[in-house]
Amino acid sequence: MSSSINDIKAFPLVSVIVPVYGVEASLPRCIESLLKQTYPALEILLVDDGSPDACGSICDEYAARDPRICVIHQENSGVSAARNAGLAIARGALIGFVDSDDYVEPTMFEDLVQPFMTYPSLDVSICGWYRHEGNISRTFGAEFPSGAISGHEAFLIAVRGGGIEGYLCNKLYRSMLLKGILLREDLAICEDLLLNCQVFLQSRQVICIPKPLYHYQIRPGSALNNLSSRLRYEPTARAAILQLTDEKPLRATAVFSYVQQINLLAARAACAGL
């Protein structure tokens, strides 16, 4: 990773990494939502992952109009490779991720940065989110723990699968934590949970903001909804999570969640005839 601005000053630079592939219809909405942020110090990294449609041209057009945008064009390598490419050049003291078919509320990054001013030991801030699937929308975040918690507590909640989820896109990270950590490019699912578990175990404090600020769009055929993908990749990801710590309480919780998830997936597979 390139050198970062590591001092949290009045307006620390926030690098927002956006992997882009096959979303020409929704990409302008995503970019516009970032350009309309109330937070003044943004670096927007659009990573065109060899998209076969007009996404590359759309990214270049926006970059020509706004100096906050930097575009990376690469051969198609997958979403994790795209995010890793963004991490390699990110200059911000704080780093966020946004998916190119999603969009964010205008105050999202202002609200996520603010706790870093109050808590000097804060390493990750997390906001609530909207989940849109077809005509159904739900909000999440009301179940968040209140106040600042330790990174170990955040890890426990994440592996239990409740409250703090494994998503990258509703979180803001101190960039120092991501040095030497890359998303695993051999995983098509739970690679974000794995990275978050790695980060949480290195974090001093984590804070959650119940207010929903991120709009998460569920597309038909996405990896999240693809049962065969979950059966193929999730056991590998969960096994990697178990290797992160030797502390018995953490491992016991992770093992329980892991076994619970695998049993559930196996039952679903049997019902689906897979």
GROMACS .gro file of C-alpha atoms in nm, residues 150-270:
model
  121
  150SER     CA    1  -1.328  -0.336   2.165
  151GLY     CA    2  -1.211  -0.500   1.845
  152HIS     CA    3  -1.245  -0.842   2.012
  153GLU     CA    4  -1.608  -0.767   2.095
  154ALA     CA    5  -1.669  -0.666   1.732
  155PHE     CA    6  -1.506  -0.991   1.617
  156LEU     CA    7  -1.735  -1.195   1.844
  157ILE     CA    8  -2.045  -1.022   1.712
  158ALA     CA    9  -1.932  -1.062   1.350
  159VAL     CA   10  -1.867  -1.437   1.373
  160ARG     CA   11  -2.201  -1.490   1.544
  161GLY     CA   12  -2.365  -1.339   1.238
  162GLY     CA   13  -2.574  -1.081   1.420
  163GLY     CA   14  -2.560  -0.703   1.435
  164ILE     CA   15  -2.215  -0.631   1.294
  165GLU     CA   16  -2.212  -0.815   0.963
  166GLY     CA   17  -1.916  -0.895   0.740
  167TYR     CA   18  -1.996  -0.627   0.482
  168LEU     CA   19  -1.718  -0.387   0.386
  169CYS     CA   20  -1.935  -0.112   0.247
  170ASN     CA   21  -2.096   0.021   0.565
  171LYS     CA   22  -1.763   0.068   0.740
  172LEU     CA   23  -1.476   0.318   0.752
  173TYR     CA   24  -1.129   0.188   0.842
  174ARG     CA   25  -0.814   0.354   0.968
  175SER     CA   26  -0.578   0.285   0.678
  176MET     CA   27  -0.292   0.169   0.899
  177LEU     CA   28  -0.500  -0.138   0.989
  178LEU     CA   29  -0.518  -0.247   0.627
  179LYS     CA   30  -0.143  -0.247   0.570
  180GLY     CA   31  -0.039  -0.598   0.479
  181ILE     CA   32  -0.399  -0.723   0.463
  182LEU     CA   33  -0.548  -0.808   0.124
  183LEU     CA   34  -0.883  -0.952   0.029
  184ARG     CA   35  -0.849  -1.316  -0.070
  185GLU     CA   36  -0.899  -1.336  -0.444
  186ASP     CA   37  -0.975  -1.710  -0.439
  187LEU     CA   38  -1.299  -1.654  -0.244
  188ALA     CA   39  -1.621  -1.536  -0.409
  189ILE     CA   40  -1.810  -1.511  -0.082
  190CYS     CA   41  -1.721  -1.426   0.282
  191GLU     CA   42  -1.392  -1.268   0.173
  192ASP     CA   43  -1.526  -0.948   0.328
  193LEU     CA   44  -1.610  -1.121   0.657
  194LEU     CA   45  -1.261  -1.269   0.667
  195LEU     CA   46  -1.099  -0.929   0.615
  196ASN     CA   47  -1.320  -0.771   0.881
  197CYS     CA   48  -1.230  -1.041   1.131
  198GLN     CA   49  -0.861  -0.979   1.061
  199VAL     CA   50  -0.913  -0.605   1.110
  200PHE     CA   51  -1.127  -0.634   1.422
  201LEU     CA   52  -0.868  -0.849   1.598
  202GLN     CA   53  -0.614  -0.571   1.541
  203SER     CA   54  -0.852  -0.287   1.635
  204ARG     CA   55  -0.846  -0.095   1.960
  205GLN     CA   56  -1.199   0.044   1.938
  206VAL     CA   57  -1.496   0.003   1.703
  207ILE     CA   58  -1.808   0.218   1.705
  208CYS     CA   59  -2.149   0.161   1.547
  209ILE     CA   60  -2.387   0.427   1.421
  210PRO     CA   61  -2.743   0.286   1.400
  211LYS     CA   62  -2.849   0.543   1.140
  212PRO     CA   63  -2.888   0.372   0.798
  213LEU     CA   64  -2.662   0.551   0.549
  214TYR     CA   65  -2.579   0.286   0.287
  215HIS     CA   66  -2.819   0.152   0.023
  216TYR     CA   67  -2.738  -0.212  -0.049
  217GLN     CA   68  -2.897  -0.348  -0.368
  218ILE     CA   69  -2.947  -0.726  -0.391
  219ARG     CA   70  -2.928  -0.836  -0.754
  220PRO     CA   71  -3.071  -1.166  -0.882
  221GLY     CA   72  -2.789  -1.419  -0.918
  222SER     CA   73  -2.556  -1.238  -0.678
  223ALA     CA   74  -2.307  -1.449  -0.484
  224LEU     CA   75  -2.501  -1.378  -0.164
  225ASN     CA   76  -2.809  -1.546  -0.308
  226ASN     CA   77  -2.623  -1.825  -0.488
  227LEU     CA   78  -2.645  -2.140  -0.277
  228SER     CA   79  -2.379  -2.331  -0.469
  229SER     CA   80  -2.135  -2.041  -0.420
  230ARG     CA   81  -2.203  -2.041  -0.047
  231LEU     CA   82  -2.145  -2.415  -0.025
  232ARG     CA   83  -1.823  -2.386  -0.223
  233TYR     CA   84  -1.658  -2.084  -0.061
  234GLU     CA   85  -1.803  -2.025   0.285
  235PRO     CA   86  -1.642  -2.331   0.454
  236THR     CA   87  -1.300  -2.215   0.331
  237ALA     CA   88  -1.359  -1.863   0.459
  238ARG     CA   89  -1.487  -1.982   0.795
  239ALA     CA   90  -1.191  -2.218   0.834
  240ALA     CA   91  -0.955  -1.926   0.767
  241ILE     CA   92  -1.134  -1.722   1.034
  242LEU     CA   93  -1.074  -1.999   1.288
  243GLN     CA   94  -0.699  -1.969   1.224
  244LEU     CA   95  -0.693  -1.603   1.327
  245THR     CA   96  -0.688  -1.649   1.701
  246ASP     CA   97  -0.587  -1.904   1.964
  247GLU     CA   98  -0.804  -1.746   2.233
  248LYS     CA   99  -1.048  -2.013   2.342
  249PRO     CA  100  -1.359  -1.795   2.395
  250LEU     CA  101  -1.321  -1.643   2.050
  251ARG     CA  102  -1.253  -1.976   1.883
  252ALA     CA  103  -1.546  -2.141   2.061
  253THR     CA  104  -1.783  -1.876   1.935
  254ALA     CA  105  -1.640  -1.895   1.584
  255VAL     CA  106  -1.663  -2.276   1.580
  256PHE     CA  107  -2.023  -2.266   1.693
  257SER     CA  108  -2.115  -2.016   1.424
  258TYR     CA  109  -1.920  -2.212   1.164
  259VAL     CA  110  -2.092  -2.543   1.244
  260GLN     CA  111  -2.430  -2.372   1.257
  261GLN     CA  112  -2.376  -2.216   0.916
  262ILE     CA  113  -2.255  -2.539   0.753
  263ASN     CA  114  -2.549  -2.738   0.891
  264LEU     CA  115  -2.789  -2.476   0.762
  265LEU     CA  116  -2.627  -2.474   0.418
  266ALA     CA  117  -2.633  -2.853   0.401
  267ALA     CA  118  -3.004  -2.857   0.486
  268ARG     CA  119  -3.077  -2.598   0.220
  269ALA     CA  120  -2.874  -2.791  -0.034
  270ALA     CA  121  -3.067  -3.109   0.042
   0.00000   0.00000   0.00000
